[in-house]
């Protein structure tokens, strides 16, 4: 399919706008010191030279029942008390297990998706189509549960970033994050990362926002700006980039590889009132914060990117080694027969739907 960007303006009572005034420049040298790190008021008036869409103001999502629309629901969760916990899923099985455990938000990890779909490392190998196809399946399992999806660098220039947003939104994804690594990116917890200029990063964010605001009817799709620059250019530059991304329209700020609790607290304070996302990977650059600790430090979203695929490697590896050694899968099955397995995959839902429609194919299974 070709480039897709809706041409109609969002149906809002007041169009998004940017008011021009002085602000930190996207062209400021990377080693320029961060000027403001003090905590800001939680509900300030819209600041000059900042993208502002009154329809998407967090105060509009504070009250009322949770929406069946996943993007709207995610905005409600962000606006209300409590941290959003999103376990990383890599396929339909891991998504089913996360839903069964009671999680009310999921994270489609780029690393996990690349590993699951392609059997490859997270080194810019998976494409937009790989990610969208996976998202379509995951989002269909429970369409009301928000799925936050990794979108790497947006897979190209502004037109491709815009296409990524529209494709993800159409797949049912609630929000995505766009990062500032070069196109030949890598997992954010590996060494040797390179990042693009501030302006190129902001171009990606602006393209994502334009695409979201061009979706007919007024989309609540959440744009998350991610920077990997902390390990390359330092924390001051990382925070400055996220401030600029927020000014350009990012709804949430994601700083990859924050190394201490104090740095996370400082990041949250510097970026307030924008919500901050923290990514926890066991053995990675960020400490193994618990959900409770991350909330105490001020983070609004915590994702555990590799929780499912690392567990899958351990479990599958053990099962394969046991089968090779013993010649049977009896011990690794742990008493789970085929029907019990399919019940985790939604067997009863399919049986009930068939029966309600008048079908008789699955009266006995």
Coordinates of N, CA and C in Angstrom, one line a residue, residues 34-40 42 230 234-240 242-243 253 255 258-276 278 289 293-294 296-299:
X34 N 20.8 22.1 30.6 CA 19.4 22.1 30.8 C 19.1 23.3 31.7
X35 N 18.2 24.2 31.3 CA 18.0 25.4 32.0 C 17.0 25.3 33.1
X36 N 16.0 24.4 32.9 CA 14.9 24.3 34.0 C 14.7 22.9 34.3
X37 N 15.0 22.5 35.6 CA 14.7 21.2 36.1 C 13.8 21.1 37.3
X38 N 13.3 22.3 37.7 CA 12.5 22.4 38.9 C 11.1 21.8 38.5
X39 N 10.4 21.3 39.5 CA 9.1 20.7 39.3 C 8.1 21.8 38.9
X40 N 7.3 21.5 37.9 CA 6.3 22.4 37.4 C 5.0 22.1 38.0
X42 N 1.2 20.9 38.3 CA 0.6 19.8 37.6 C -0.4 20.2 36.5
X230 N 20.5 9.5 26.3 CA 21.1 9.6 27.6 C 22.4 8.9 27.6
X234 N 24.2 12.3 27.2 CA 24.1 12.6 28.6 C 22.6 12.9 28.9
X235 N 22.3 12.9 30.2 CA 21.0 13.1 30.7 C 20.4 14.5 30.4
X236 N 21.2 15.5 30.5 CA 20.7 16.9 30.2 C 20.2 17.0 28.8
X237 N 20.9 16.4 27.9 CA 20.5 16.4 26.5 C 19.2 15.6 26.3
X238 N 19.1 14.4 27.0 CA 18.0 13.6 26.9 C 16.7 14.3 27.4
X239 N 16.8 15.0 28.5 CA 15.7 15.7 29.1 C 15.3 16.9 28.1
X240 N 16.3 17.6 27.6 CA 16.0 18.7 26.7 C 15.3 18.2 25.5
X242 N 13.3 15.6 25.3 CA 12.0 15.2 25.6 C 11.1 16.4 25.9
X243 N 11.7 17.5 26.4 CA 10.9 18.7 26.6 C 10.5 19.2 25.2
X253 N 6.4 11.1 27.6 CA 7.9 11.1 27.4 C 8.5 9.8 27.9
X255 N 12.2 8.1 28.5 CA 13.6 8.1 28.5 C 14.2 6.7 28.7
X258 N 17.4 5.0 31.9 CA 17.6 5.8 33.0 C 18.2 4.9 34.1
X259 N 19.4 5.2 34.7 CA 20.2 4.3 35.4 C 20.0 4.3 36.9
X260 N 19.3 5.3 37.5 CA 19.1 5.3 38.9 C 17.7 5.9 39.3
X261 N 17.3 5.6 40.5 CA 16.0 6.1 41.0 C 16.1 7.6 41.0
X262 N 17.2 8.2 41.4 CA 17.3 9.7 41.5 C 17.2 10.3 40.1
X263 N 17.8 9.7 39.1 CA 17.7 10.2 37.8 C 16.3 10.1 37.3
X264 N 15.6 9.1 37.6 CA 14.2 9.0 37.2 C 13.3 10.1 37.9
X265 N 13.6 10.3 39.2 CA 12.8 11.3 39.9 C 13.1 12.7 39.2
X266 N 14.4 13.0 38.9 CA 14.7 14.3 38.3 C 14.1 14.4 36.9
X267 N 14.0 13.3 36.2 CA 13.4 13.4 34.9 C 11.9 13.7 35.0
X268 N 11.3 13.0 35.9 CA 9.8 13.2 36.1 C 9.6 14.7 36.5
X269 N 10.4 15.2 37.4 CA 10.2 16.6 37.8 C 10.5 17.6 36.7
X270 N 11.5 17.3 35.9 CA 11.8 18.2 34.8 C 10.8 18.3 33.7
X271 N 10.1 17.1 33.5 CA 9.1 17.0 32.4 C 7.7 17.2 32.8
X272 N 7.4 17.4 34.1 CA 6.1 17.6 34.6 C 5.5 18.8 33.9
X273 N 4.2 18.7 33.5 CA 3.2 17.7 33.9 C 3.1 16.5 32.9
X274 N 4.0 16.4 32.0 CA 3.9 15.3 31.0 C 4.2 14.0 31.7
X275 N 3.4 13.0 31.4 CA 3.6 11.6 32.0 C 4.9 11.1 31.4
X276 N 5.6 10.3 32.3 CA 6.9 9.7 31.9 C 6.7 8.2 32.0
X278 N 8.8 4.5 31.9 CA 10.0 3.9 32.2 C 10.0 2.4 31.8
X289 N 13.2 -1.7 38.9 CA 12.2 -1.1 39.7 C 10.9 -2.0 39.7
X293 N 7.6 1.0 43.2 CA 8.7 1.9 43.2 C 8.7 2.9 42.1
X294 N 8.4 2.5 40.9 CA 8.3 3.4 39.8 C 7.2 4.4 40.0
X296 N 6.2 5.4 42.9 CA 6.7 6.3 44.0 C 7.6 7.4 43.4
X297 N 8.4 7.0 42.4 CA 9.4 7.9 41.8 C 8.7 8.9 40.8
X298 N 7.4 8.7 40.5 CA 6.7 9.6 39.7 C 6.4 9.1 38.3
X299 N 6.8 7.9 37.9 CA 6.6 7.4 36.6 C 5.1 7.2 36.4

